Amino acid sequence: MAAMAAENVNEPPINEQMVANIYGSLRSEMNQIYSEITKVEMEASEHTLVMNAIQPLDPSRRCYRLIGGVLVERTVKDVLPAVQRNKQGLDEVLARLNEILEKKKKEISEFEAKYKIRIRKGESEVAEEESGRKEGTAQGVLVGPAAVNE
């Protein structure tokens, strides 16, 4: 799908529907990259938590590591370097994904400029923004339901 969109970007689209389809696929690709970045960031965060937890421990202390779905008993001195290597790998992947994201953003902005695409906000989004502004001016007062006297 990405290759198809890339081919279509280079040749002039025939009609507005094709432009909209290509633009939609570009936006979809960008959203996939965002979700992948989020996933990798969460994994890197977990690795950091593990490293911080086991670093101060005695290197000969037993610990367990999940490898390919199998729980393996190791020592802290064996596990810590492996977790650090994995974290470095995740950081490299994250850097590459961010580069890809920047290229995709640039590609989308060039496509928007080429075909003069402007995003219109739907009525519901405009209403949400307006209600958000009104709620944002409140002074932090919480009102519960009225008491019923029987």
CSV table of C-alpha atoms in Angstrom, one decimal:
chain,number,residue,atom,x,y,z
A,1,MET,CA,0.0,0.0,0.0
A,2,ALA,CA,2.9,2.4,0.8
A,3,ALA,CA,4.6,1.6,-2.5
A,4,MET,CA,1.3,2.2,-4.3
A,5,ALA,CA,0.9,5.6,-2.6
A,6,ALA,CA,4.5,6.5,-3.3
A,7,GLU,CA,4.0,5.7,-7.0
A,8,ASN,CA,0.8,7.7,-7.1
A,9,VAL,CA,2.5,10.7,-5.5
A,10,ASN,CA,4.9,11.1,-8.4
A,11,GLU,CA,2.3,11.0,-11.1
A,12,PRO,CA,-0.4,13.6,-11.3
A,13,PRO,CA,-3.7,12.3,-9.9
A,14,ILE,CA,-6.7,12.3,-12.3
A,15,ASN,CA,-9.3,13.6,-10.0
A,16,GLU,CA,-10.0,14.9,-6.5
A,17,GLN,CA,-11.0,11.4,-5.2
A,18,MET,CA,-7.6,10.0,-6.1
A,19,VAL,CA,-5.9,12.9,-4.3
A,20,ALA,CA,-8.1,12.3,-1.3
A,21,ASN,CA,-7.3,8.6,-1.3
A,22,ILE,CA,-3.5,9.2,-1.6
A,23,TYR,CA,-3.6,11.8,1.1
A,24,GLY,CA,-5.6,9.4,3.4
A,25,SER,CA,-3.1,6.7,2.8
A,26,LEU,CA,-0.2,9.0,3.6
A,27,ARG,CA,-1.9,10.1,6.8
A,28,SER,CA,-2.6,6.5,7.7
A,29,GLU,CA,1.1,5.6,7.2
A,30,MET,CA,2.1,8.5,9.5
A,31,ASN,CA,-0.3,7.3,12.2
A,32,GLN,CA,1.2,3.8,12.0
A,33,ILE,CA,4.6,5.3,12.4
A,34,TYR,CA,3.3,7.2,15.5
A,35,SER,CA,1.9,4.1,17.0
A,36,GLU,CA,5.1,2.2,16.4
A,37,ILE,CA,7.1,5.0,18.0
A,38,THR,CA,4.8,4.8,21.0
A,39,LYS,CA,5.2,1.0,21.3
A,40,VAL,CA,9.1,1.3,21.1
A,41,GLU,CA,9.1,4.1,23.7
A,42,MET,CA,7.1,2.0,26.1
A,43,GLU,CA,9.5,-0.9,25.6
A,44,ALA,CA,12.5,1.3,26.2
A,45,SER,CA,10.9,2.7,29.3
A,46,GLU,CA,10.3,-0.8,30.6
A,47,HIS,CA,14.0,-1.7,30.0
A,48,THR,CA,15.1,1.4,31.9
A,49,LEU,CA,12.9,0.5,34.8
A,50,VAL,CA,14.4,-3.0,34.9
A,51,MET,CA,18.0,-1.6,34.6
A,52,ASN,CA,17.3,0.8,37.5
A,53,ALA,CA,15.8,-2.0,39.6
A,54,ILE,CA,18.6,-4.5,39.2
A,55,GLN,CA,21.7,-2.2,39.0
A,56,PRO,CA,22.1,-1.7,42.8
A,57,LEU,CA,21.7,-5.5,43.4
A,58,ASP,CA,24.5,-7.9,44.1
A,59,PRO,CA,25.8,-9.2,40.8
A,60,SER,CA,25.7,-12.8,42.0
A,61,ARG,CA,22.1,-12.6,42.9
A,62,ARG,CA,19.7,-14.8,41.0
A,63,CYS,CA,17.2,-13.2,38.7
A,64,TYR,CA,14.8,-14.4,36.0
A,65,ARG,CA,14.6,-13.3,32.4
A,66,LEU,CA,11.9,-14.1,29.9
A,67,ILE,CA,13.5,-15.2,26.6
A,68,GLY,CA,11.2,-16.2,23.8
A,69,GLY,CA,8.4,-17.0,26.2
A,70,VAL,CA,10.6,-19.1,28.5
A,71,LEU,CA,11.5,-18.0,31.9
A,72,VAL,CA,15.3,-18.5,32.4
A,73,GLU,CA,17.2,-18.3,35.6
A,74,ARG,CA,20.3,-16.1,35.4
A,75,THR,CA,22.4,-13.8,37.6
A,76,VAL,CA,22.2,-10.1,37.7
A,77,LYS,CA,25.7,-9.8,36.1
A,78,ASP,CA,24.5,-11.9,33.1
A,79,VAL,CA,21.2,-10.1,32.7
A,80,LEU,CA,22.1,-6.4,33.1
A,81,PRO,CA,24.4,-6.2,30.1
A,82,ALA,CA,21.8,-8.0,27.9
A,83,VAL,CA,19.1,-5.6,29.0
A,84,GLN,CA,21.4,-2.6,28.4
A,85,ARG,CA,22.2,-3.9,24.9
A,86,ASN,CA,18.5,-4.3,24.2
A,87,LYS,CA,17.8,-0.8,25.4
A,88,GLN,CA,20.5,0.6,23.1
A,89,GLY,CA,19.0,-1.3,20.2
A,90,LEU,CA,15.6,0.2,21.1
A,91,ASP,CA,17.0,3.7,21.2
A,92,GLU,CA,18.5,3.2,17.7
A,93,VAL,CA,15.2,1.9,16.4
A,94,LEU,CA,13.5,4.9,17.9
A,95,ALA,CA,15.9,7.3,16.3
A,96,ARG,CA,15.3,5.7,12.9
A,97,LEU,CA,11.6,5.8,13.4
A,98,ASN,CA,11.7,9.5,14.2
A,99,GLU,CA,13.8,10.1,11.0
A,100,ILE,CA,11.1,8.2,9.0
A,101,LEU,CA,8.4,10.2,10.7
A,102,GLU,CA,10.0,13.5,9.8
A,103,LYS,CA,10.4,12.4,6.2
A,104,LYS,CA,6.7,11.4,6.1
A,105,LYS,CA,5.7,14.7,7.6
A,106,LYS,CA,7.7,16.5,4.9
A,107,GLU,CA,6.2,14.4,2.2
A,108,ILE,CA,2.7,15.1,3.5
A,109,SER,CA,3.3,18.8,3.7
A,110,GLU,CA,4.7,18.9,0.2
A,111,PHE,CA,1.6,16.9,-1.0
A,112,GLU,CA,-0.7,19.4,0.8
A,113,ALA,CA,1.1,22.3,-0.8
A,114,LYS,CA,1.1,20.7,-4.3
A,115,TYR,CA,-2.6,20.1,-4.2
A,116,LYS,CA,-3.6,23.0,-2.0
A,117,ILE,CA,-5.1,20.7,0.7
A,118,ARG,CA,-6.6,22.3,3.8
A,119,ILE,CA,-8.1,20.4,6.6
A,120,ARG,CA,-11.6,21.5,7.6
A,121,LYS,CA,-12.7,20.9,11.1
A,122,GLY,CA,-16.0,19.1,11.5
A,123,GLU,CA,-18.9,20.6,13.4
A,124,SER,CA,-18.4,18.3,16.4
A,125,GLU,CA,-14.7,19.2,16.6
A,126,VAL,CA,-15.5,22.9,16.6
A,127,ALA,CA,-18.2,22.4,19.3
A,128,GLU,CA,-15.7,20.4,21.4
A,129,GLU,CA,-13.1,23.2,21.2
A,130,GLU,CA,-15.7,25.8,22.1
A,131,SER,CA,-16.9,23.8,25.1
A,132,GLY,CA,-13.3,23.1,26.1
A,133,ARG,CA,-12.7,26.8,26.2
A,134,LYS,CA,-15.8,27.5,28.3
A,135,GLU,CA,-14.9,24.6,30.7
A,136,GLY,CA,-11.3,25.9,30.9
A,137,THR,CA,-12.5,29.1,32.4
A,138,ALA,CA,-14.2,27.4,35.4
A,139,GLN,CA,-12.7,28.1,38.8
A,140,GLY,CA,-12.5,24.4,39.9
A,141,VAL,CA,-15.9,24.1,41.5
A,142,LEU,CA,-17.4,20.7,41.4
A,143,VAL,CA,-21.2,20.5,41.8
A,144,GLY,CA,-22.9,17.2,42.7
A,145,PRO,CA,-26.5,16.2,42.2
A,146,ALA,CA,-29.2,18.0,44.1
A,147,ALA,CA,-30.4,16.3,47.3
A,148,VAL,CA,-33.9,14.9,47.1
A,149,ASN,CA,-36.0,15.5,50.3
A,150,GLU,CA,-38.6,12.8,50.9
